[in-house]
Amino acid sequence: MKQEGWLSTPGLLVCLCLGTLEPVQGGKVLVMPVEGSHWLSMELLVRELSLRGHEVVVLVPETSLLIKDSDYYRTQTFHVPYSQAEMTGSLNTLKHSVFLKPPTVGDVLVNVERLLNFTSFQIKGCEGLLYDQPLMERLREEEFELMLTDPFLPCGSIIAHAVSLPVVYFLRGIPCGLDEKANQCPVPPSFVPRFFTGNTDHMDFLQRVKNVFMAVVDEFLCWKFFAGFDELASRYLGQDITYKELISQGAIWLLRYEFTFEYPRPFMPNMIHIGGINCGKRNSLPAELVKFVEESGEHGFVVFTLGSLVSEMPKEKATQFFEAFRQIPQRVVWRYTGPLPDNLPENVKLMNWLPQNDLLGHPKARAFITHGGTHGIYEAICNGVPLVMLPLFGDQSDNVHRMVYRGVGEALDIFTVTTAKLLKALNKVINDKSYKEKMMKLSAVHNDRPIEPLDLAVFWTEFVMRHKGADHLRTAAHELNWVQYHSLDVIGLLLLIIVTVVMVTVKCCTFCFFKCCARKTLKKKEE
Amino acid sequence: MKQEGWLSTPGLLVCLCLGTLEPVQGGKVLVMPVEGSHWLSMELLVRELSLRGHEVVVLVPETSLLIKDSDYYRTQTFHVPYSQAEMTGSLNTLKHSVFLKPPTVGDVLVNVERLLNFTSFQIKGCEGLLYDQPLMERLREEEFELMLTDPFLPCGSIIAHAVSLPVVYFLRGIPCGLDEKANQCPVPPSFVPRFFTGNTDHMDFLQRVKNVFMAVVDEFLCWKFFAGFDELASRYLGQDITYKELISQGAIWLLRYEFTFEYPRPFMPNMIHIGGINCGKRNSLPAELVKFVEESGEHGFVVFTLGSLVSEMPKEKATQFFEAFRQIPQRVVWRYTGPLPDNLPENVKLMNWLPQNDLLGHPKARAFITHGGTHGIYEAICNGVPLVMLPLFGDQSDNVHRMVYRGVGEALDIFTVTTAKLLKALNKVINDKSYKEKMMKLSAVHNDRPIEPLDLAVFWTEFVMRHKGADHLRTAAHELNWVQYHSLDVIGLLLLIIVTVVMVTVKCCTFCFFKCCARKTLKKKEE
């Protein structure tokens, strides 16, 4: 029995009414987030679930930086075997290293090393939670219906397995594409570029060689990166299980990208694209910012931030930026807490935290200088603002590459950036109209969707609660090993049969031929 | 700039408001449908487009059976080089053959032969249209924005290419999976069963061998089936183009299935699943039918139809059905126009045409006897009615197999069906509660969706009009040949390098070893 859908005047407004489904009233959701920017968009879903009447409990390490108490959800703090100072120290090392280390050929290994250092703390924290028996017992008793987690860290998946909860994953991706591997999604290296290769989806032969090579390297990286996850999962769950096997049980994968950002590629039915979830709603700007940006005149203003983690930089580096900003007619709003120059340019406003999406949505926003995190990039796409990008670590250089490829931004190297380079890039994206035009087209395509990403995320999360999973979307490929998945055993058998048939035929022919020849020779001899 | 989305009370109603997109006011759509049941669901989309203010022109052969004039769209009739009688004769041959031919090992070839016979008429009709220069000129002058067509026949795609229109395809699938091949969608034979194999997505080794073998046979079938399409496309367009290349240009593929029916498998971003589009709306039953089904008492009633094409059967065959129906407590509504028995059972009502979906939606509907077309199957799923299925031709045996696998129906063989077999199957699906329970679960999952299939179809059709295509969803794989797509050239090169390195190493080692040995032997000899 369904309620009727209705469609209003063409192209303007579509309102879709879902069937009278069994409501998930008072659903209980356990959330195991990942610290840092990962939490920023997951929180949007958590809030919306709460607004829709679900009880949400968020597990928070006592050293958390961004996950705070809220009216929308209950937090459950857990003890971690390291201090706030140690955590901050580790983060500072990461933050500073992005300005100090020059780019090398071993960029990939440097990235992996940084990631390993960064996650090792959080894994320790995860252990603190898992082995807190009274807390785990309380969680078990709460009878949750769902685990919402980011598989970038193993804690949520391990708890879900231990407490037998269906899992909804919320992610941009995890290192070496383990998410796709675990979800049995084909990723042909001929048109799906691997991370850190600098390839797009259009590759020549040598780029494809590089891509296949990187796909092989990925296997090694996976092993290196997830060894600790495998060990923890096996130890805690008391069974021989890899992290890949563990996350392959995920019911729904909410992926924070779609195809104005990512290259078009195959995906599986339980992979739901919610790219742009973070720029659905805009709030009005605070009064002081309104004044600053409104008074920027015809030249407008530039927004500059290097993400939630990095708000400082060495003085010499910062000077390059300040000097560039001094020479442009635009005003600049910069999230910056580092050392200041002797004479701060008048057109620059420094802030501790930026209402990034609200600023980018302002009609006078001319360009966005960003580190290339997916949140920032999507906010630029949603609002149609061209980019100048300075990737720092992780997936950022790949994200940036996608935007440069689409002609909506310029990339600079944080290690070698100078005032001149900055000026050139800024002038280009602001004054060469093609950047704005391409970005507006991309924005129009991105914003033209049948359902908002947040609503889609809510729908599928509630779907998993209503049906205790999403079994109808689970592929049978999960029961195949690598050889079987690629039909190598079958191809082997068919080749064997063909080779056998050919060889037997050749042998028979040779035998008959020689028999015949021998008889003739014998005959001749007899003659 | 988007309007705000709103969500009502949890789980009950979700209303989603699209952004204020550039409206497609007065959009002009050209439709090239495929005759028969294919048209029935496409018409729903055509009507909805018309209701949303688009001007729709439907191309109709003068011998059309089901495509009639309508207030919703303008029809443009075209001359075909065969008479109505010839067309009906061809259809009758097809209809009768399904009861006469016993199933054989060469079932696949029989199916292909029937398909070839059936489509050869429509291809002739297509030629009639393409080479009608005044008509084609008029179509060109109308400046349509979009071609909506079913790629089961080549006419729509050829016209779209000739007139440079973006194409939206509307289909269940086309023979030998040419649609997936053309759209570069991976279909791993290890878990995606091929048609006519009788395999599910869970296969043992021998079934996988059969599946890979069938994938190879498919290549031959493709060649056989589409040779005429290739020839016509190349001849008309004056360029060397295959039908596969032609349809690979499709912007959006609206697929009349989803994953309560089809096995979960990879797909591409421009493949939109609209399974169940035909059962979105139910009308009230006509008075005479209301009386008949309402008075069926606690036992309820059975709906029986063999699709839009087949409403007759040989008398002996029909007798098996009439005798079975005489022995069940349910009433039967049967779409039947064939020879009647001497004493018609009182519980049977024969009709020329059934309001199938409306009947299946009645709470007293106990079972649905069907040939296993996707429309009927989806109406059963939407309304939660268990199935007794008698596949006749085409994809029907595969459709039926999917439903039997899910435990929501029983399959019978039309050639060997008897009263006893029918009674057994009907009793099973009506009285064994597991069928109804599984069907209700499937129905609940199917009906639980974020957006109605018809609205989704409308959205993507209008999207293609708004953006003159859907380029951001088009994969770069279209630029690769088969060897490149599967990276066989790269794998070949890497293997060559490995083999060369190994061989050179072995040669060097052998050389050094012998050198060493030779020196030792020489030394010994000298000693």
Coordinates of N, CA, C and O in Angstrom, one line a residue, chain A residues 1-3 7-8 10-21 23 48 52-53 186 189-191 201-202 205 208-209 212 259-260 264-269 279-280 282 444-445 447-452 455-456 459-460 462-463 466-467 472-477 479-480 484-485 487 489-490 493-494, chain B residues 1-3 7-8 10-21 23 48 52-53 186 189-191 201-202 205 208-209 212 259-260 264-269 279-280 282 444-445 447-452 455-456 459-460 462-463 466-467 472-477 479-480 484-485 487 489-490 493-494:
Chain A
M1 N 0.9 -1.2 0.0 CA 0.0 0.0 0.0 C 0.9 1.2 0.0 O 1.7 1.4 0.9
K2 N 0.8 2.0 -1.0 CA 1.6 3.2 -1.0 C 0.8 4.5 -1.1 O -0.3 4.5 -1.7
Q3 N 1.4 5.5 -0.5 CA 0.7 6.8 -0.7 C 1.1 7.3 -2.1 O 2.1 6.9 -2.7
L7 N 3.9 15.3 -8.4 CA 4.9 16.1 -9.1 C 4.3 17.4 -9.4 O 3.2 17.5 -9.9
S8 N 5.1 18.5 -9.1 CA 4.5 19.8 -9.3 C 4.9 20.3 -10.7 O 5.2 19.5 -11.6
P10 N 6.6 21.6 -14.0 CA 7.8 21.0 -14.6 C 9.1 21.6 -14.1 O 9.3 22.8 -14.1
G11 N 10.0 20.8 -13.7 CA 11.4 21.2 -13.5 C 11.6 22.0 -12.2 O 12.8 22.3 -11.9
L12 N 10.6 22.4 -11.6 CA 10.8 23.3 -10.5 C 10.8 22.6 -9.1 O 11.7 23.0 -8.3
L13 N 10.0 21.7 -8.9 CA 9.9 21.1 -7.6 C 9.3 19.7 -7.7 O 8.3 19.5 -8.3
V14 N 10.0 18.8 -7.1 CA 9.5 17.4 -7.1 C 9.3 17.0 -5.7 O 10.3 17.0 -4.9
C15 N 8.2 16.6 -5.3 CA 8.0 16.1 -3.9 C 7.6 14.7 -4.0 O 6.7 14.3 -4.7
L16 N 8.3 13.9 -3.3 CA 8.2 12.4 -3.4 C 7.8 11.9 -2.0 O 8.5 12.1 -1.0
C17 N 6.7 11.2 -2.0 CA 6.2 10.7 -0.7 C 6.5 9.2 -0.6 O 6.0 8.5 -1.4
L18 N 7.2 8.8 0.4 CA 7.5 7.4 0.6 C 6.2 6.6 1.0 O 5.3 7.2 1.5
G19 N 6.3 5.4 0.7 CA 5.1 4.5 1.2 C 5.0 4.6 2.7 O 6.0 4.9 3.4
T20 N 3.9 4.1 3.2 CA 3.8 4.1 4.7 C 4.5 2.9 5.2 O 4.0 1.8 5.4
L21 N 5.8 3.1 5.3 CA 6.7 2.0 5.8 C 6.5 1.8 7.3 O 6.2 2.7 8.0
P23 N 7.4 2.3 10.6 CA 8.3 3.3 11.1 C 9.3 2.8 12.0 O 9.1 1.8 12.7
E48 N 20.5 14.5 12.1 CA 19.3 14.3 11.3 C 18.6 13.0 11.9 O 17.3 13.0 12.0
R52 N 14.9 12.9 13.7 CA 13.8 12.0 13.2 C 13.4 11.0 14.3 O 12.8 10.0 14.1
G53 N 13.9 11.3 15.5 CA 13.3 10.5 16.7 C 14.2 9.3 17.1 O 13.7 8.5 17.9
P186 N 34.2 -4.2 -8.6 CA 35.3 -4.3 -9.6 C 35.9 -2.9 -9.8 O 35.1 -1.9 -9.9
P189 N 41.8 -1.5 -13.5 CA 42.9 -0.5 -13.5 C 43.0 0.2 -14.8 O 43.8 1.1 -14.9
S190 N 42.3 -0.3 -15.8 CA 42.4 0.4 -17.1 C 41.7 1.7 -17.2 O 42.0 2.5 -18.0
F191 N 40.7 1.9 -16.3 CA 40.1 3.3 -16.3 C 39.7 3.8 -14.9 O 39.1 4.8 -14.8
D201 N 41.1 9.2 -15.4 CA 40.5 8.0 -15.9 C 40.8 7.7 -17.4 O 40.6 6.7 -17.9
H202 N 41.4 8.7 -18.0 CA 41.9 8.6 -19.4 C 43.4 8.4 -19.3 O 44.1 9.3 -19.1
F205 N 49.1 4.1 -22.6 CA 49.6 2.8 -22.3 C 50.5 2.8 -21.0 O 50.4 2.1 -20.1
R208 N 48.7 3.4 -17.9 CA 48.0 2.1 -17.5 C 49.0 1.1 -16.9 O 48.6 0.4 -15.9
V209 N 50.2 1.1 -17.4 CA 51.2 0.2 -16.8 C 51.5 0.7 -15.4 O 51.5 -0.1 -14.4
V212 N 48.5 -0.3 -13.2 CA 48.5 -1.8 -12.8 C 49.6 -2.0 -11.8 O 49.3 -2.7 -10.8
F259 N 29.8 11.8 -9.0 CA 30.5 11.8 -10.2 C 30.8 13.2 -10.8 O 31.2 13.3 -12.0
T260 N 30.5 14.3 -10.1 CA 31.1 15.5 -10.5 C 32.5 15.6 -9.9 O 33.3 16.5 -10.3
P264 N 33.7 8.5 -13.3 CA 32.6 7.4 -13.4 C 33.3 6.0 -13.5 O 34.2 5.8 -14.3
R265 N 32.8 5.1 -12.7 CA 33.3 3.8 -12.6 C 32.3 2.8 -12.0 O 31.2 3.3 -11.6
P266 N 32.6 1.5 -12.1 CA 31.5 0.6 -11.6 C 31.3 0.7 -10.1 O 32.3 1.1 -9.4
F267 N 30.1 0.4 -9.7 CA 29.9 0.3 -8.2 C 28.9 -0.8 -7.9 O 28.3 -1.4 -8.8
M268 N 28.7 -1.1 -6.6 CA 27.8 -2.2 -6.2 C 26.5 -1.6 -5.7 O 26.5 -0.4 -5.2
P269 N 25.5 -2.4 -5.7 CA 24.2 -1.8 -5.3 C 24.1 -1.3 -3.9 O 23.3 -0.4 -3.6
C279 N 27.2 20.3 2.2 CA 26.8 21.7 1.9 C 25.4 21.8 1.6 O 25.0 22.7 0.8
G280 N 24.6 21.0 2.2 CA 23.1 21.0 1.9 C 22.5 22.3 2.5 O 21.6 22.9 1.9
R282 N 22.8 26.2 4.3 CA 23.7 27.4 4.5 C 23.1 28.2 5.6 O 21.8 28.4 5.6
A444 N 26.0 23.1 -11.4 CA 24.6 22.8 -11.9 C 24.3 21.3 -11.9 O 23.3 20.9 -11.5
V445 N 25.3 20.6 -12.4 CA 25.1 19.1 -12.5 C 25.0 18.5 -11.1 O 24.2 17.7 -10.9
N447 N 24.2 19.9 -8.3 CA 23.0 20.2 -7.5 C 21.7 19.7 -8.1 O 20.7 19.8 -7.5
D448 N 21.8 19.2 -9.3 CA 20.6 18.6 -10.0 C 20.5 17.2 -9.7 O 21.1 16.3 -10.4
R449 N 19.8 16.9 -8.6 CA 19.7 15.5 -8.2 C 18.3 15.1 -7.7 O 17.6 16.0 -7.2
P450 N 17.9 13.9 -7.8 CA 16.5 13.5 -7.4 C 16.3 13.6 -5.9 O 15.1 13.6 -5.5
I451 N 17.3 13.5 -5.2 CA 17.1 13.5 -3.7 C 18.4 14.0 -3.0 O 19.5 13.8 -3.5
E452 N 18.2 14.8 -2.0 CA 19.3 15.4 -1.3 C 20.2 14.3 -0.6 O 19.7 13.3 -0.1
D455 N 19.2 13.3 2.9 CA 18.0 12.5 2.9 C 18.2 11.0 2.5 O 17.7 10.1 3.0
L456 N 19.1 10.9 1.5 CA 19.5 9.6 1.0 C 20.2 8.8 2.1 O 19.9 7.6 2.4
F459 N 17.7 7.8 4.7 CA 16.8 6.7 4.2 C 17.5 5.4 4.3 O 16.9 4.4 4.9
W460 N 18.8 5.3 3.9 CA 19.4 4.0 3.9 C 19.8 3.5 5.3 O 19.8 2.3 5.6
E462 N 18.0 4.2 7.9 CA 16.7 3.7 8.5 C 16.3 2.4 7.8 O 15.7 1.5 8.5
F463 N 16.6 2.3 6.5 CA 16.3 1.0 5.8 C 17.0 -0.2 6.5 O 16.3 -1.2 6.8
R466 N 15.1 -0.9 9.6 CA 13.8 -1.5 9.4 C 13.9 -3.0 9.0 O 13.1 -3.8 9.4
H467 N 14.9 -3.3 8.2 CA 15.0 -4.7 7.6 C 16.2 -5.4 8.2 O 16.6 -6.5 7.7
H472 N 19.3 -8.0 0.4 CA 19.0 -8.1 -1.0 C 20.1 -7.3 -1.9 O 20.1 -7.5 -3.1
L473 N 20.9 -6.5 -1.2 CA 21.9 -5.8 -2.0 C 23.3 -6.4 -1.8 O 24.3 -6.0 -2.4
R474 N 23.4 -7.5 -1.1 CA 24.6 -8.2 -0.8 C 25.0 -9.2 -1.9 O 24.3 -10.1 -2.2
T475 N 26.1 -8.9 -2.6 CA 26.5 -9.8 -3.7 C 27.0 -11.2 -3.3 O 27.6 -11.3 -2.3
A476 N 26.7 -12.1 -4.2 CA 27.2 -13.5 -3.9 C 28.7 -13.6 -4.1 O 29.3 -14.6 -3.6
A477 N 29.3 -12.6 -4.6 CA 30.8 -12.6 -4.8 C 31.5 -12.7 -3.5 O 32.7 -13.1 -3.4
E479 N 31.3 -14.8 -1.4 CA 31.6 -16.2 -1.1 C 32.7 -16.8 -2.0 O 33.0 -18.0 -2.0
L480 N 33.3 -15.9 -2.8 CA 34.3 -16.4 -3.8 C 35.7 -15.9 -3.3 O 35.8 -14.8 -2.7
Q484 N 38.6 -17.5 -7.8 CA 37.2 -17.8 -8.3 C 36.5 -16.5 -8.8 O 35.9 -16.6 -9.9
Y485 N 36.7 -15.4 -8.1 CA 36.1 -14.2 -8.5 C 36.4 -13.8 -10.0 O 35.6 -13.4 -10.7
S487 N 37.4 -15.9 -12.2 CA 37.2 -17.1 -13.0 C 38.5 -17.7 -13.5 O 38.6 -18.4 -14.5
D489 N 40.2 -20.2 -12.2 CA 40.2 -21.6 -12.2 C 39.5 -22.2 -13.4 O 39.9 -23.1 -14.1
V490 N 38.3 -21.5 -13.8 CA 37.6 -22.0 -15.0 C 38.4 -21.7 -16.2 O 38.5 -22.6 -17.1
L493 N 41.0 -24.3 -16.5 CA 40.4 -25.6 -17.0 C 40.1 -25.6 -18.5 O 40.5 -26.5 -19.2
L494 N 39.5 -24.5 -18.9 CA 39.2 -24.4 -20.3 C 40.4 -24.4 -21.2 O 40.5 -25.0 -22.2
Chain B
M1 N 21.8 27.4 -5.6 CA 20.9 27.8 -4.5 C 19.7 26.8 -4.4 O 19.0 26.6 -5.4
K2 N 19.6 26.2 -3.3 CA 18.6 25.2 -3.2 C 17.4 25.5 -2.3 O 17.7 26.2 -1.3
Q3 N 16.3 25.0 -2.6 CA 15.2 25.1 -1.6 C 15.5 24.1 -0.5 O 16.1 23.1 -0.7
L7 N 11.7 16.8 6.1 CA 11.4 15.5 6.5 C 10.3 15.5 7.6 O 10.4 16.2 8.5
S8 N 9.3 14.7 7.4 CA 8.2 14.7 8.4 C 8.5 13.7 9.5 O 9.6 13.2 9.7
P10 N 9.1 10.6 11.8 CA 10.0 9.5 11.4 C 9.3 8.3 10.7 O 8.3 7.8 11.1
G11 N 9.9 7.9 9.7 CA 9.6 6.7 9.0 C 8.3 6.7 8.2 O 7.9 5.8 7.5
L12 N 7.5 7.8 8.3 CA 6.2 7.7 7.7 C 6.2 8.4 6.4 O 5.5 7.9 5.5
L13 N 6.8 9.5 6.3 CA 6.6 10.3 5.0 C 7.9 11.1 4.8 O 8.3 11.8 5.7
V14 N 8.5 11.0 3.7 CA 9.6 11.8 3.4 C 9.3 12.6 2.2 O 9.0 12.1 1.1
C15 N 9.4 13.9 2.3 CA 9.2 14.8 1.1 C 10.4 15.5 0.7 O 11.1 16.1 1.6
L16 N 10.8 15.3 -0.5 CA 12.1 15.9 -0.9 C 11.9 16.9 -2.0 O 11.2 16.6 -3.0
C17 N 12.4 18.0 -1.8 CA 12.2 19.1 -2.8 C 13.5 19.4 -3.5 O 14.5 19.6 -2.9
L18 N 13.4 19.2 -4.8 CA 14.6 19.4 -5.7 C 14.9 20.9 -5.7 O 14.1 21.8 -5.4
G19 N 16.2 21.2 -6.0 CA 16.6 22.6 -6.1 C 15.9 23.2 -7.2 O 15.2 22.6 -8.1
T20 N 15.9 24.6 -7.2 CA 15.3 25.3 -8.3 C 16.1 25.2 -9.6 O 16.9 26.1 -9.9
L21 N 16.0 24.1 -10.2 CA 16.8 23.8 -11.4 C 16.2 24.6 -12.6 O 15.0 25.0 -12.6
P23 N 14.2 25.0 -15.4 CA 13.1 24.2 -15.8 C 13.2 23.8 -17.3 O 13.8 24.5 -18.1
E48 N 3.7 10.6 -18.1 CA 4.2 11.5 -17.0 C 4.9 12.7 -17.5 O 4.8 13.8 -17.1
R52 N 3.9 16.6 -17.2 CA 4.9 17.6 -16.7 C 5.2 18.7 -17.8 O 6.1 19.5 -17.7
G53 N 4.4 18.7 -18.8 CA 4.4 19.9 -19.8 C 5.3 19.7 -21.0 O 5.6 20.6 -21.7
P186 N 31.0 -4.1 -16.0 CA 31.6 -5.4 -15.7 C 30.5 -6.4 -15.3 O 29.6 -6.0 -14.5
P189 N 31.5 -13.4 -14.8 CA 30.7 -14.6 -14.9 C 30.8 -15.5 -13.6 O 30.1 -16.5 -13.6
S190 N 31.6 -15.1 -12.7 CA 31.7 -15.9 -11.5 C 30.5 -15.7 -10.5 O 30.2 -16.5 -9.7
F191 N 29.8 -14.6 -10.7 CA 28.6 -14.4 -9.8 C 27.5 -13.6 -10.5 O 26.5 -13.4 -9.9
D201 N 23.1 -16.6 -8.7 CA 24.4 -15.9 -8.5 C 25.3 -16.7 -7.6 O 26.5 -16.4 -7.4
H202 N 24.8 -17.8 -7.0 CA 25.6 -18.7 -6.2 C 25.9 -19.9 -7.0 O 25.0 -20.8 -7.3
F205 N 31.6 -25.0 -8.9 CA 32.6 -24.9 -10.0 C 32.0 -25.2 -11.4 O 32.2 -24.5 -12.3
R208 N 29.9 -22.6 -12.7 CA 30.7 -21.4 -13.2 C 31.4 -21.7 -14.5 O 31.5 -20.9 -15.4
V209 N 31.8 -23.0 -14.7 CA 32.3 -23.4 -16.0 C 31.2 -23.2 -17.1 O 31.5 -22.6 -18.2
V212 N 30.8 -19.4 -17.8 CA 31.9 -18.9 -18.6 C 31.7 -19.3 -20.0 O 31.8 -18.5 -21.0
F259 N 16.9 -5.0 -7.2 CA 17.5 -6.1 -6.6 C 16.7 -7.0 -5.7 O 17.1 -7.8 -4.9
T260 N 15.3 -6.8 -5.7 CA 14.5 -7.8 -5.2 C 14.2 -8.8 -6.3 O 13.7 -9.9 -6.0
P264 N 22.2 -9.1 -7.0 CA 23.1 -8.0 -6.8 C 24.4 -8.1 -7.6 O 25.0 -9.2 -7.6
R265 N 24.8 -7.1 -8.3 CA 25.9 -7.2 -9.3 C 26.4 -5.8 -9.5 O 25.7 -4.8 -9.2
P266 N 27.6 -5.7 -10.1 CA 28.1 -4.3 -10.4 C 27.2 -3.6 -11.4 O 26.6 -4.2 -12.3
F267 N 27.2 -2.3 -11.3 CA 26.6 -1.5 -12.4 C 27.3 -0.2 -12.6 O 28.2 0.2 -11.8
M268 N 27.0 0.6 -13.6 CA 27.6 1.8 -13.9 C 26.8 3.0 -13.5 O 25.5 2.9 -13.3
P269 N 27.4 4.2 -13.3 CA 26.6 5.3 -12.7 C 25.4 5.8 -13.6 O 24.5 6.4 -13.0
C279 N 3.9 -0.7 -11.3 CA 2.8 -1.0 -10.3 C 2.7 0.1 -9.3 O 2.3 -0.1 -8.2
G280 N 3.1 1.3 -9.8 CA 3.1 2.5 -8.8 C 1.7 2.9 -8.5 O 1.4 3.3 -7.3
R282 N -2.5 2.1 -8.5 CA -3.6 1.2 -8.6 C -4.9 1.9 -8.8 O -5.2 2.9 -8.1
A444 N 8.0 -5.9 1.0 CA 8.3 -4.8 1.9 C 9.6 -4.1 1.5 O 9.7 -2.9 1.5
V445 N 10.6 -5.0 1.2 CA 11.9 -4.4 0.8 C 11.8 -3.6 -0.6 O 12.3 -2.5 -0.7
N447 N 9.1 -2.2 -1.8 CA 8.4 -0.9 -1.7 C 9.0 0.1 -0.8 O 8.6 1.3 -0.8
D448 N 10.1 -0.3 -0.1 CA 10.8 0.6 0.8 C 11.9 1.3 0.0 O 13.0 0.8 -0.1
R449 N 11.6 2.5 -0.6 CA 12.6 3.1 -1.5 C 12.6 4.6 -1.3 O 11.5 5.2 -1.0
P450 N 13.7 5.3 -1.6 CA 13.7 6.7 -1.3 C 13.0 7.5 -2.3 O 12.6 8.7 -2.1
I451 N 12.7 6.9 -3.5 CA 12.0 7.7 -4.5 C 11.3 6.7 -5.4 O 11.8 5.6 -5.7
E452 N 10.1 7.0 -5.9 CA 9.3 6.1 -6.7 C 10.0 6.0 -8.1 O 10.5 6.9 -8.6
D455 N 9.1 8.5 -10.8 CA 9.7 9.8 -10.5 C 11.2 9.8 -10.9 O 11.7 10.8 -11.4
L456 N 11.9 8.7 -10.6 CA 13.3 8.6 -10.9 C 13.5 8.6 -12.4 O 14.4 9.3 -12.9
F459 N 12.9 12.1 -13.6 CA 14.0 13.0 -13.2 C 15.2 12.8 -14.2 O 15.7 13.8 -14.7
W460 N 15.6 11.6 -14.5 CA 16.8 11.4 -15.3 C 16.5 11.8 -16.7 O 17.4 12.2 -17.5
E462 N 14.5 14.2 -17.7 CA 14.6 15.7 -17.7 C 16.0 16.1 -17.5 O 16.4 17.2 -18.1
F463 N 16.8 15.4 -16.7 CA 18.2 15.7 -16.5 C 18.9 15.8 -17.8 O 19.7 16.7 -18.1
R466 N 17.9 18.8 -19.6 CA 18.5 20.1 -19.0 C 20.0 20.2 -19.4 O 20.5 21.3 -19.6
H467 N 20.7 19.1 -19.4 CA 22.2 19.2 -19.5 C 22.7 18.6 -20.9 O 23.9 18.4 -21.0
H472 N 28.9 13.5 -17.3 CA 29.6 13.3 -16.0 C 29.5 11.8 -15.6 O 30.2 11.4 -14.7
L473 N 28.5 11.1 -16.2 CA 28.3 9.7 -15.8 C 28.9 8.8 -16.8 O 28.8 7.5 -16.7
R474 N 29.5 9.3 -17.9 CA 30.0 8.5 -19.0 C 31.5 8.0 -18.6 O 32.4 8.8 -18.5
T475 N 31.7 6.7 -18.6 CA 33.0 6.2 -18.2 C 34.0 6.3 -19.3 O 33.6 6.2 -20.5
A476 N 35.2 6.5 -18.9 CA 36.3 6.6 -19.9 C 36.6 5.2 -20.6 O 37.3 5.2 -21.6
A477 N 36.0 4.2 -20.0 CA 36.2 2.8 -20.6 C 35.7 2.8 -22.0 O 36.1 1.9 -22.8
E479 N 36.6 4.4 -24.3 CA 37.7 4.7 -25.3 C 38.7 3.5 -25.3 O 39.7 3.6 -25.9
L480 N 38.3 2.4 -24.6 CA 39.3 1.3 -24.6 C 38.7 0.1 -25.4 O 37.5 -0.1 -25.5
Q484 N 42.5 -3.7 -23.9 CA 42.9 -2.6 -23.0 C 42.0 -2.6 -21.8 O 42.5 -2.5 -20.7
Y485 N 40.7 -2.8 -22.0 CA 39.8 -2.8 -20.8 C 40.2 -3.8 -19.8 O 40.2 -3.5 -18.6
S487 N 43.2 -4.9 -19.4 CA 44.6 -4.7 -19.1 C 45.5 -5.8 -19.6 O 46.6 -6.1 -19.1
D489 N 47.1 -6.1 -22.4 CA 48.4 -5.6 -22.9 C 49.4 -5.3 -21.8 O 50.6 -5.7 -21.9
V490 N 48.9 -4.7 -20.8 CA 49.8 -4.4 -19.6 C 50.3 -5.6 -18.9 O 51.5 -5.8 -18.7
L493 N 52.9 -7.2 -21.0 CA 54.2 -6.5 -20.9 C 54.9 -6.9 -19.6 O 56.1 -7.2 -19.5
L494 N 54.1 -6.9 -18.5 CA 54.7 -7.1 -17.2 C 55.2 -8.6 -17.1 O 56.3 -8.9 -16.6

